Coordinates of C-alpha atoms in Angstrom, one line a residue:
Chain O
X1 CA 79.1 71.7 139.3
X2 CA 78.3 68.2 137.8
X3 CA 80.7 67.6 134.3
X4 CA 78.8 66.5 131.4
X5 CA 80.0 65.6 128.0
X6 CA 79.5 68.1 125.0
X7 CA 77.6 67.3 121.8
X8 CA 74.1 65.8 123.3
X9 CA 71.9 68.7 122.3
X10 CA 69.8 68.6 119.4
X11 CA 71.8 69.3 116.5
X12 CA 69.0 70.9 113.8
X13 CA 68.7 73.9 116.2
X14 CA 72.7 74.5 116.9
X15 CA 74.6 77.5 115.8
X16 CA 77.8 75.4 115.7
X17 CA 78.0 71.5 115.5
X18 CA 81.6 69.5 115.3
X19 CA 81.7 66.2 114.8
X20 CA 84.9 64.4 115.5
X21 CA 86.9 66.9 114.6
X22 CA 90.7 65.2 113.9
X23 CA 94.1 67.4 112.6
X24 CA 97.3 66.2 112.5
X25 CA 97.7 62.7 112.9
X26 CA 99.2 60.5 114.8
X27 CA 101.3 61.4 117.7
X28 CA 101.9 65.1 116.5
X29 CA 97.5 65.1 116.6
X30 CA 96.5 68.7 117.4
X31 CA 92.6 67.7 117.5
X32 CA 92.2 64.4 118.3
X33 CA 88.3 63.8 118.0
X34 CA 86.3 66.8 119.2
X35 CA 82.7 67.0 119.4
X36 CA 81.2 70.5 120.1
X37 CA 77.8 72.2 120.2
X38 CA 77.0 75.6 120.2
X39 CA 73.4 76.5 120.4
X40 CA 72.4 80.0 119.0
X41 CA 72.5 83.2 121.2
X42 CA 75.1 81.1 123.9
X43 CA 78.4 82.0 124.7
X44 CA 81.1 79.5 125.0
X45 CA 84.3 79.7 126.1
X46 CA 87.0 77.2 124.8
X47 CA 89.8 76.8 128.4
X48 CA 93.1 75.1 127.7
X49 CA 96.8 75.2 128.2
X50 CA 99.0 76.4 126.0
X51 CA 99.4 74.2 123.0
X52 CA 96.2 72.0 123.7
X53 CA 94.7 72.9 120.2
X54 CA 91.9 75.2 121.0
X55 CA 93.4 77.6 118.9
X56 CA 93.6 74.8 115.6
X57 CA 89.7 74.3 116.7
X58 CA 88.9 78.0 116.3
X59 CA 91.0 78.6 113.1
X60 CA 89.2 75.5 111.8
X61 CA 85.6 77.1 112.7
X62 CA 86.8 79.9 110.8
X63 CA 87.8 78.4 107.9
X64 CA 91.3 79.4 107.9
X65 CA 93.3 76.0 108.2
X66 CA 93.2 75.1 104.5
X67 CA 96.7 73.5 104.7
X68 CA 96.1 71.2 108.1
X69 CA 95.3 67.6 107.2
X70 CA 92.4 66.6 109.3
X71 CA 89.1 64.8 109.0
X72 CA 85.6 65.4 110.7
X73 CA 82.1 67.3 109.7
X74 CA 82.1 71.1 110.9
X75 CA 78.7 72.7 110.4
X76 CA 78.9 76.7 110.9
X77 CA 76.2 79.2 110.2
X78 CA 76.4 81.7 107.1
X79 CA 77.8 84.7 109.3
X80 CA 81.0 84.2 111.3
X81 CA 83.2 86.6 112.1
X82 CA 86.4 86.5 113.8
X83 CA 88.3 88.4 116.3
X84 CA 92.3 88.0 116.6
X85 CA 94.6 88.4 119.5
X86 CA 96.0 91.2 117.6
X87 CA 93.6 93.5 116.6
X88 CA 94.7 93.1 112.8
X89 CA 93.5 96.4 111.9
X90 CA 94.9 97.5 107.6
X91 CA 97.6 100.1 108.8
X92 CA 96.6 102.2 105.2
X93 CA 93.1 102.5 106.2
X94 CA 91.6 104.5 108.4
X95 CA 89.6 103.6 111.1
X96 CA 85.8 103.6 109.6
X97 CA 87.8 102.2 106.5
X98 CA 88.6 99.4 108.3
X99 CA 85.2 98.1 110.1
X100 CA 83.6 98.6 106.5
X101 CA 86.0 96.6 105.0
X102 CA 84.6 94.0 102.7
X103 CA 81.5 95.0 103.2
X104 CA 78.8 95.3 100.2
X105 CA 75.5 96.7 101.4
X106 CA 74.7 100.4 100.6
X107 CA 74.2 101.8 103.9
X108 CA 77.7 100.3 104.8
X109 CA 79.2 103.4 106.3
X110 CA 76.2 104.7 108.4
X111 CA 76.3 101.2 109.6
X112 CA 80.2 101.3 110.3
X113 CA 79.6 104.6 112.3
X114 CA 76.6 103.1 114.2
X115 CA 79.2 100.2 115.0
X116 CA 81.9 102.6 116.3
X117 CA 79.7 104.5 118.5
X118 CA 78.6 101.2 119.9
X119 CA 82.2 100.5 121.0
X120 CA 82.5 104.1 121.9
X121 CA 84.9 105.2 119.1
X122 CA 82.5 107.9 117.6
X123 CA 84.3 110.8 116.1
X124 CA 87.5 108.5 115.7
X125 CA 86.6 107.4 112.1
X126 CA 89.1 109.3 110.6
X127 CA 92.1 108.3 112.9
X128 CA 95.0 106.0 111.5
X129 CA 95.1 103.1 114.0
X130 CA 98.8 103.6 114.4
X131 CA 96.6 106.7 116.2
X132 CA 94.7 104.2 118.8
X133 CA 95.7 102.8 122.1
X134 CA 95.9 99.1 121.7
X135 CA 92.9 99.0 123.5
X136 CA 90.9 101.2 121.3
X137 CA 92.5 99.5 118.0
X138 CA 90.5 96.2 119.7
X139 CA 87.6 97.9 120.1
X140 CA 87.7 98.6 116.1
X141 CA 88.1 95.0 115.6
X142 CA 84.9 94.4 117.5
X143 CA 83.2 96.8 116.1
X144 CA 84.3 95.5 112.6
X145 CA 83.2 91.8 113.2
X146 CA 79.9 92.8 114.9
X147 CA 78.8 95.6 112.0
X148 CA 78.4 91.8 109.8
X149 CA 75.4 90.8 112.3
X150 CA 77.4 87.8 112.5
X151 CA 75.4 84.3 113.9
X152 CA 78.4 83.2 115.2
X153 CA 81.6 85.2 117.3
X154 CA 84.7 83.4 117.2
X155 CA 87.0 85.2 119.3
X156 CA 90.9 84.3 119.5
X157 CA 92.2 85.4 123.2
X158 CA 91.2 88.8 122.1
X159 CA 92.2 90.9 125.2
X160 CA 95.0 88.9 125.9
X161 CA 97.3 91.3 124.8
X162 CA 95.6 94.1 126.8
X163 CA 96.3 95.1 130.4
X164 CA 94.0 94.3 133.0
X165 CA 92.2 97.0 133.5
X166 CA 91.6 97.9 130.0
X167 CA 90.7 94.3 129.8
X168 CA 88.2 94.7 132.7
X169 CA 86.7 97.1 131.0
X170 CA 86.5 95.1 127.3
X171 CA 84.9 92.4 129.4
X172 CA 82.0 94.7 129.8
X173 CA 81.8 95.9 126.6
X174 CA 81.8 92.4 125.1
X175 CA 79.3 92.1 127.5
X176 CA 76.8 94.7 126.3
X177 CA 77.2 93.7 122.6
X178 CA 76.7 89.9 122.7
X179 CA 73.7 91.1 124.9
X180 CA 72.9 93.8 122.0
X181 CA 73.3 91.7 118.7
X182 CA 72.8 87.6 120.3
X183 CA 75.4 86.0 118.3
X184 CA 76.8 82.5 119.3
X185 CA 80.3 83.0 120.8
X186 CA 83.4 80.9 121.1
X187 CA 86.2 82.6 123.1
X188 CA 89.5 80.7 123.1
X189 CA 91.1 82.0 126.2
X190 CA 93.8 80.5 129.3
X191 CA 92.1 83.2 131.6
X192 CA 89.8 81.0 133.9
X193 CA 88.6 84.4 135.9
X194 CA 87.4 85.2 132.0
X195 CA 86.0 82.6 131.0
X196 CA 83.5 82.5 134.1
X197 CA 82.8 86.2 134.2
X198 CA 81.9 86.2 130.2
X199 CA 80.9 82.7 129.3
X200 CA 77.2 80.3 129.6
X201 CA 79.2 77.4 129.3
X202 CA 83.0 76.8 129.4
X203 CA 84.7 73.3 128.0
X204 CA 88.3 72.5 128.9
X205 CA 90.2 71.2 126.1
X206 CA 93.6 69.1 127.0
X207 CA 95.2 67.3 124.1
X208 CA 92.8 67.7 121.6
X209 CA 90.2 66.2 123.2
X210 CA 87.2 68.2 125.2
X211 CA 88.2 66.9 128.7
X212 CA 85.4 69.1 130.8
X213 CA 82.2 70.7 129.8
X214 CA 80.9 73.4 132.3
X215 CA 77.6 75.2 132.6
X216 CA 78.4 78.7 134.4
X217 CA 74.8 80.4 136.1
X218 CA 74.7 84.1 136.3
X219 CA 74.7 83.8 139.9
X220 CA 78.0 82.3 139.8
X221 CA 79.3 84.2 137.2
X222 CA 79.1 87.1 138.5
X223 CA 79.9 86.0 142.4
X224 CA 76.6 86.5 143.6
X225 CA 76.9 82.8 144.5
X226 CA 80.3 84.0 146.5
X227 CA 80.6 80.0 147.3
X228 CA 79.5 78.5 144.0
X229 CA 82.1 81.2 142.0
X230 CA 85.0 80.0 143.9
X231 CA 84.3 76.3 143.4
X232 CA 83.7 76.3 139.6
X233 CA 87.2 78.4 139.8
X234 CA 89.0 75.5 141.9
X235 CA 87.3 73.0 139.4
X236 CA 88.4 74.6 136.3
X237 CA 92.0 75.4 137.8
X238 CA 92.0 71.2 138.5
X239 CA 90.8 70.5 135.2
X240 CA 93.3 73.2 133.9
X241 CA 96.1 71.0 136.1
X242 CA 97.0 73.8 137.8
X243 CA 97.4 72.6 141.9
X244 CA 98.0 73.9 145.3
X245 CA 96.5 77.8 144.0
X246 CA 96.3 79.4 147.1
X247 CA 92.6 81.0 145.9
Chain S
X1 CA 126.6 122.1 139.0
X2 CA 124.6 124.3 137.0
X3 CA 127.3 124.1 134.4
X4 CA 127.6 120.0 134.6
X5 CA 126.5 118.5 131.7
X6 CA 122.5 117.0 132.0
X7 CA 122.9 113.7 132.1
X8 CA 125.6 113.6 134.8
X9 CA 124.1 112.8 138.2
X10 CA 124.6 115.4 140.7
X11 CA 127.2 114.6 143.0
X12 CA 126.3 116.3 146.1
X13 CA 123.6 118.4 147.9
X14 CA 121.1 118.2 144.5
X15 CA 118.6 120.4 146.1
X16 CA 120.9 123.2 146.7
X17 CA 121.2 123.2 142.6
X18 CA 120.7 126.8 141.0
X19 CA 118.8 125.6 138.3
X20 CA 116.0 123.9 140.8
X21 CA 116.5 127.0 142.8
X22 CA 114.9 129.2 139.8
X23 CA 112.5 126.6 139.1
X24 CA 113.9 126.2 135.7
X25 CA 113.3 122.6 133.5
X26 CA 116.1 120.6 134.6
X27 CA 114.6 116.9 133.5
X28 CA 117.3 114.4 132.4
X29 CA 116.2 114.4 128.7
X30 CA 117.6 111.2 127.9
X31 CA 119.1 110.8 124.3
X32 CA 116.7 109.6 121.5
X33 CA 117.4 106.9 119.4
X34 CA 116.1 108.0 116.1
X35 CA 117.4 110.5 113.8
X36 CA 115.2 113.2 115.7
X37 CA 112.7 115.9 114.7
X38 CA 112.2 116.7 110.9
X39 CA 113.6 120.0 109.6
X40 CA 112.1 121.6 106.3
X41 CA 114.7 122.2 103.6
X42 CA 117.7 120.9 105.4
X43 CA 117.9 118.4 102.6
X44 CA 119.7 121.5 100.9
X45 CA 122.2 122.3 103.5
X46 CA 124.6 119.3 101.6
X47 CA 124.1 120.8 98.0
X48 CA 124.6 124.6 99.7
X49 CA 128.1 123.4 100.7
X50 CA 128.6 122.1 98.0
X51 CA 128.3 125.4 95.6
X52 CA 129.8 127.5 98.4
X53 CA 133.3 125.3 98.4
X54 CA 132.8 125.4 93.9
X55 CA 132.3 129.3 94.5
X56 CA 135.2 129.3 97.0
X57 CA 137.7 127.3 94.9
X58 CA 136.8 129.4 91.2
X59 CA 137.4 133.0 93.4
X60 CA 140.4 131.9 94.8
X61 CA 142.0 130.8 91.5
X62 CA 142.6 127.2 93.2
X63 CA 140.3 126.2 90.0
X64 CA 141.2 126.7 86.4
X65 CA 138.3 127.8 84.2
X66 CA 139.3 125.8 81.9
X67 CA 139.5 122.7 83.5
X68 CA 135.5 123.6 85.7
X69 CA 134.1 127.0 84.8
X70 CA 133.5 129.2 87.4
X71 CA 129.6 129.5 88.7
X72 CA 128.7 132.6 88.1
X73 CA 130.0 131.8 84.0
X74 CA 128.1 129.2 84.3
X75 CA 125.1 131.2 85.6
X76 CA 125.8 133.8 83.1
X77 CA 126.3 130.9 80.2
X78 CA 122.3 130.0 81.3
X79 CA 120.9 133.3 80.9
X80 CA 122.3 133.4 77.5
X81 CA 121.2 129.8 75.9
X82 CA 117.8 130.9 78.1
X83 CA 117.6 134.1 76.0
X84 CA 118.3 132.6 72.2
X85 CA 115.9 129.8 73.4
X86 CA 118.2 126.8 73.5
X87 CA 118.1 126.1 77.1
X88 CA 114.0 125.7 76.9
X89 CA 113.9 123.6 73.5
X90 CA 116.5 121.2 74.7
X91 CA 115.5 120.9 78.0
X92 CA 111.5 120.4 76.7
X93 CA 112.8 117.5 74.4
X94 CA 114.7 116.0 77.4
X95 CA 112.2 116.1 80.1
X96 CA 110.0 114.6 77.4
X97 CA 111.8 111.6 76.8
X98 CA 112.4 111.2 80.7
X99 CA 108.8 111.3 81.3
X100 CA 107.5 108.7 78.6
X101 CA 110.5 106.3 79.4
X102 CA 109.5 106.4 83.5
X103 CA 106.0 106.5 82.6
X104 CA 106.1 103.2 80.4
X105 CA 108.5 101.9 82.6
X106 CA 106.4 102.3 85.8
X107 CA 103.5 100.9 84.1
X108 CA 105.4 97.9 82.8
X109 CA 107.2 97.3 86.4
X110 CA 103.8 97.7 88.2
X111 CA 101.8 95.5 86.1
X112 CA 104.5 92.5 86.2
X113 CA 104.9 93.0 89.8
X114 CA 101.5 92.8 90.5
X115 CA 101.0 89.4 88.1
X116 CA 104.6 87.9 89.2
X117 CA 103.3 88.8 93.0
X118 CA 99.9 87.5 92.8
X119 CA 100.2 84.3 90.9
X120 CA 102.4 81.3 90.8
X121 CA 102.4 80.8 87.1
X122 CA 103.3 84.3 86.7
X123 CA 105.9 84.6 89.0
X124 CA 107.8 81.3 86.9
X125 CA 107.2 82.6 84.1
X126 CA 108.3 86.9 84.7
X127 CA 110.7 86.8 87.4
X128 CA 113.4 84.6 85.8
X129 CA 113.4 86.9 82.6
X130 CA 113.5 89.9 85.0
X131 CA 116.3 88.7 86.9
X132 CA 118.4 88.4 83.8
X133 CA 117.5 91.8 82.0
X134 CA 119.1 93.3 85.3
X135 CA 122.3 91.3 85.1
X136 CA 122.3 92.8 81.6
X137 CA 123.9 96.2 81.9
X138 CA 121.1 98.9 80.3
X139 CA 123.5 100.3 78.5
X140 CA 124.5 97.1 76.2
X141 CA 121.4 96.8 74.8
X142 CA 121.6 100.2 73.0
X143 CA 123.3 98.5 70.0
X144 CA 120.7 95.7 69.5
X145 CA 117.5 98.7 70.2
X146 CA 119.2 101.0 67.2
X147 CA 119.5 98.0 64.6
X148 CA 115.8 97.2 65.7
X149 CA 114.4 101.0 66.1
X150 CA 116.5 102.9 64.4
X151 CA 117.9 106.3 66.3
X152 CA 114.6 108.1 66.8
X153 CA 112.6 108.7 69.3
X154 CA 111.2 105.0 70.2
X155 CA 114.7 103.7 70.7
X156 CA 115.3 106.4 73.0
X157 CA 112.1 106.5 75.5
X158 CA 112.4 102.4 74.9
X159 CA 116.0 102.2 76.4
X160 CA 115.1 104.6 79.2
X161 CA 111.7 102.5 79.9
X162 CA 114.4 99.4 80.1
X163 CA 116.1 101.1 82.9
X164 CA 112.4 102.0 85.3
X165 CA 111.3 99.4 84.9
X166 CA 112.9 96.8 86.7
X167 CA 113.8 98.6 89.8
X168 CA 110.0 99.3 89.7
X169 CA 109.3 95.7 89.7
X170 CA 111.7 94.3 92.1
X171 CA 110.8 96.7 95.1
X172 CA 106.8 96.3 94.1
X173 CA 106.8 92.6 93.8
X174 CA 109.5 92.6 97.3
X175 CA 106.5 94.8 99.0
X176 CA 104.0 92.7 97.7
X177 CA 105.3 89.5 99.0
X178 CA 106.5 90.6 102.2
X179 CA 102.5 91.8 102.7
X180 CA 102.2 90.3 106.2
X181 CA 100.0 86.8 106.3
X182 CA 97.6 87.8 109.2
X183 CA 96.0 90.4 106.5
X184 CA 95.4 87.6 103.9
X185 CA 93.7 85.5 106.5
X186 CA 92.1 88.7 108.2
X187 CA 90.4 89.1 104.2
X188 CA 89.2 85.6 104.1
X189 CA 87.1 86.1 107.6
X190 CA 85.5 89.3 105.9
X191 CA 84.8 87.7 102.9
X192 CA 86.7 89.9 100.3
X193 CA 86.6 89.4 97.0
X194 CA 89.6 88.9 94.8
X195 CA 89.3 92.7 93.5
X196 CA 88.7 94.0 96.4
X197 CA 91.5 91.5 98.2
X198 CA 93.7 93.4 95.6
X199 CA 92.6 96.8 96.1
X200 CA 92.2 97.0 99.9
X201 CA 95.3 94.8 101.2
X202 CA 97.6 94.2 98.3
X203 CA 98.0 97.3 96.3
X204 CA 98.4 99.3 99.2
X205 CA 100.3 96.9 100.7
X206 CA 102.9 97.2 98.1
X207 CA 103.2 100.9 98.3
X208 CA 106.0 101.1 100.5
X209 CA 108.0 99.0 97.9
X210 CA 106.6 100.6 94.7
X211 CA 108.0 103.9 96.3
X212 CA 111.1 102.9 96.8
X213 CA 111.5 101.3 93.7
X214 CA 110.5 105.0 91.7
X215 CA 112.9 106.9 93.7
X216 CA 115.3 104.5 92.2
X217 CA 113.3 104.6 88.7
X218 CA 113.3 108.1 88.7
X219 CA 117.2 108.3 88.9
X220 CA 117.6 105.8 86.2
X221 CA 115.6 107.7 83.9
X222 CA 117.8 110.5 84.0
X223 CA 120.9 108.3 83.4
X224 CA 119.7 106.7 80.5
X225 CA 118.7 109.8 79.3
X226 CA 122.1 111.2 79.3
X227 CA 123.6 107.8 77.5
X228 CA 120.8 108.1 74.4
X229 CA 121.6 112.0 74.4
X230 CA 125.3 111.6 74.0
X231 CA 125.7 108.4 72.1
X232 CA 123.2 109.2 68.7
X233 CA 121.0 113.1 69.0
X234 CA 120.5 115.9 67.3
X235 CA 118.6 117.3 70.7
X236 CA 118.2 117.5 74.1
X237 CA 120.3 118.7 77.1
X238 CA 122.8 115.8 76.2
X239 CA 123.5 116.5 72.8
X240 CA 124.0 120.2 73.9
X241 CA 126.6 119.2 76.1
X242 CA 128.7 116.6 73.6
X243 CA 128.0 119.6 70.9
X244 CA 129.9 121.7 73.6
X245 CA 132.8 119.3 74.3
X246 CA 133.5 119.6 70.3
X247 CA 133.7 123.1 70.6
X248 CA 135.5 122.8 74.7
X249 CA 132.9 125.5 75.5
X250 CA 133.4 124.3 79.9
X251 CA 130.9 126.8 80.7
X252 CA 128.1 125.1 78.4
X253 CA 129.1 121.8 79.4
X254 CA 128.8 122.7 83.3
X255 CA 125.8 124.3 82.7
X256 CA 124.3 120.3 81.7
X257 CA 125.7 118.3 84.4
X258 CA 123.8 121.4 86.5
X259 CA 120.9 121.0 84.7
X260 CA 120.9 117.2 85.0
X261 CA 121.7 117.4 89.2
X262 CA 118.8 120.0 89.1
X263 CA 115.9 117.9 87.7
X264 CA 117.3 114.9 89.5
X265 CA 117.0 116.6 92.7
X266 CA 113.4 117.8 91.6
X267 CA 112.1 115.1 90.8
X268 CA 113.5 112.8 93.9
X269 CA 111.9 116.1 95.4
X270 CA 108.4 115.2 93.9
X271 CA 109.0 111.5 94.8
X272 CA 109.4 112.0 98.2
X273 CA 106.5 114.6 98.5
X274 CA 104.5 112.0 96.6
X275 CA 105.5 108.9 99.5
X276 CA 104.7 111.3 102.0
X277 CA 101.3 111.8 100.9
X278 CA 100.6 108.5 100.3
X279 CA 102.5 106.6 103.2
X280 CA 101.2 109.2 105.9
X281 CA 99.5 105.9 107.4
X282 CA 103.2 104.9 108.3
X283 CA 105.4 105.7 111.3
X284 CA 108.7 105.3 110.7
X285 CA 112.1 106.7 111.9
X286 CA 112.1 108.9 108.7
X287 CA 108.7 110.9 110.3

């Protein structure tokens, strides 16, 4: 899987464009200089370590790093919405309360319920979300960004804090929905096995700079290409600095 | 082995155990940590004692009349200021006062919360002041209010909306600040406005501390009440008392501080009803 730099496409069309993105300074930089395209409709995931800065890169797509000194042009569409690690649900609202939330349009409940069935929480519009299983509480935070239509998905390792089979599962759910409403998608995750199953394209980040850019096929995404799979896997794992796997 | 105690392990043979045997439940139920399951009324099992010992102590002559009249005087004593219409009047004219005071006082304490919480400027400019009307006993002000107000009614529901409000405030603006972060930031991504930032994350966010700071309100009302009563009145439950200590009529005397223990357990009552009904989105030890 040849490597090719990010930030070559044409930008008019993008979704997302960055353009030397820079916080902190100096040798406490989080972001030192990223460039990153997103066209519409793709799903990208952001790989990294621990501390590499794809979280500051996310928060700053979402607009939520107002006290981070930092330079660089971000352009973002109109409709973003974000999904936490935690599913950051208002404990003293219920559940339909809280995918409605902030919303202004008329038909916002009938939409809100339409959301929840989508995720497979119909009936459960009543329920405190002290009430849901943690997977079920991020299922409400899906269905609450994706009842805004948004043009852009910026997830924040949102099944990290799920086990791996309920994980599994919210794989294919998230699946299904980016399929059903065709927003662009950032995921910030350190799950390689994630990133290829969900993503079109993955870029490694490694001290704020994007060190690899890959494109993931279907085929290979979802093993077909048995061969192909397991390479991009040992590539990413490299790029990742992670050596001697025995996969 | 049947008899050994549950959490002990069996020693020997565990599946020659009676118990087993009869296919009764024998699971270790290890000990819980919280307070365990909530029982209705058992908030009364304290104040139950507590008239059966007074009852106890009066029949038994260990307690002189004269020094705490027996209950059923005092009961006796009620029926009577009940039937001449005393009781009523005073208590109307009490439970008045009480109500404006807390009502005042919770309006006052919610609204400076809510600007001392919400803004910078606010918070220099409330909090300070705050902090030193509560260094100031209640209770020392009462000279200053009756020079400005005279004894009527204003300086009494004024002194008793002194004492709600500020534990209304500090438990309001505590729960308001300590609103967790990730819900500010979670309102930004959903693009709430400042009303509706307000009325979906902070107001209920502050509940919990608003709640806590009534139960405490609610109290205070009651004592200030029975300071303004004694000190300058020609009414209420505390002038019928300080009109009974002239006279050393125990009985009537009792029948106040009983009167007073009675609405303050009401109303915390009603308080706690009222948190229940309004927190039920919370799960905590209490349950």
């Amino acid at each position: 899987m040849a490597a090719h730099p990010g930030g070559l496409t044409a930008v008019a069309t993008n979704a997302v464009s960055v353009r030397n993105l820079i916080r902190g300074f100096g040798p406490k930089g989080v972001l030192n200089g990223v460039d990153l395209d997103i066209a519409p409709g793709e799903f990208v995931a952001l790989l990294g370590p621990s501390g590499c800065g794809k979280s500051t890169l996310l928060r700053a797509l979402a607009g939520l790093d107002h006290d981070v000194k930092g330079s660089g042009v971000i352009t973002v569409p109109d409709r973003v919405s974000v999904v936490f690690q935690d599913s950051r649900l208002l404990p003293w609202d219920s559940v339909l309360g809280n995918v409605t939330l902030g919303l202004r349009e008329h038909d916002a409940e009938s939409r809100a319920r339409n959301a929840l069935a989508e995720v497979g929480l119909a009936g459960r519009e009543k329920s405190w979300p002290h009430e849901l299983s943690g997977g079920e509480q991020q299922r409400v935070a899906l269905a609450r960004s994706l009842v805004r239509e948004p043009q852009l998905l910026l997830a924040d390792e949102p099944f990290g804090a799920l086990d791996a089979l309920t994980r599994i599962k919210m794989h294919g759910l998230l699946q299904d929905l980016v399929a059903l409403h065709r927003p662009a998608v950032l995921l910030v995750t350190h799950d390689v096995d994630e990133a290829i199953a969900l993503a079109d394209r993955i870029v490694v980040l490694d001290h704020g700079r994007v060190a690899t850019v890959r494109t993931v096929t279907p085929d290979v995404s979802t093993a077909v290409d048995a061969a192909g799979h397991e390479a991009l896997r040992r590539d990413l794992l490299a790029d990742l600095g992670v050596v001697g796997t025995s996969h | 082995m049947s008899a050994a105690p549950v959490l002990e392990r069996p020693a020997v043979e565990p599946h020659l155990d009676p118990a087993l045997a009869a296919g009764e439940d024998v699971r270790p139920t290890g000990r819980r940590l919280g307070p365990g399951r909530r029982r209705r009324l058992a908030w009364l099992l304290g104040p139950a004692a507590l008239l059966a010992l007074w009852t106890l102590a009066s029949a038994t002559g260990l307690l002189d009349p004269r020094i705490l009249s027996e209950p059923w005087t005092v009961v006796a004593t009620a029926g009577e200021l009940l039937a001449d219409g005393r009781l009523q009047e005073n208590l109307a004219i009490s439970a008045q006062r009480a109500g404006l005071g807390l009502f005042f006082g919770i309006v006052v304490g919610a609204l400076l919360a809510l600007v001392s919480g919400l803004s910078r400027v606010g918070e220099a400019l409330i909090d300070g002041p705050v902090q030193i009307k509560r260094a100031i006993p209640g209770l020392a002000l009462i000279p200053l209010l009756i020079l400005w107000f005279g004894i009527d009614e204003t300086m009494k529901v004024l002194t008793i909306t002194l004492g709600v409000f500020v534990p209304i405030y500090l438990q309001t603006h505590a729960g308001l600040r300590g609103i967790d972060l990730r819900y500010v930031e979670l309102a930004q991504t959903v693009g709430l406005s400042r009303t509706a930032f307000i009325r979906k994350v902070v107001l209920p966010g502050a509940m919990p501390g608003f709640f806590l700071g009534l139960r405490f309100a609610v109290t205070g009302a009651w004592v200030s009440l029975v300071v303004v009563e004694q000190i300058n009145a020609t009414s209420g439950i505390g002038y019928m008392m300080e009109l009974a200590r002239t006279y050393g009529q125990t009985n009537i005397i009792v029948l106040g501080l009983a009167v007073y223990g009675i609405l303050g357990l009401l109303s915390d009552g009603a308080v706690r009803f009222l948190e229940r009904k309004a927190l039920s989105w919370q799960r905590t030890l209490a349950g």
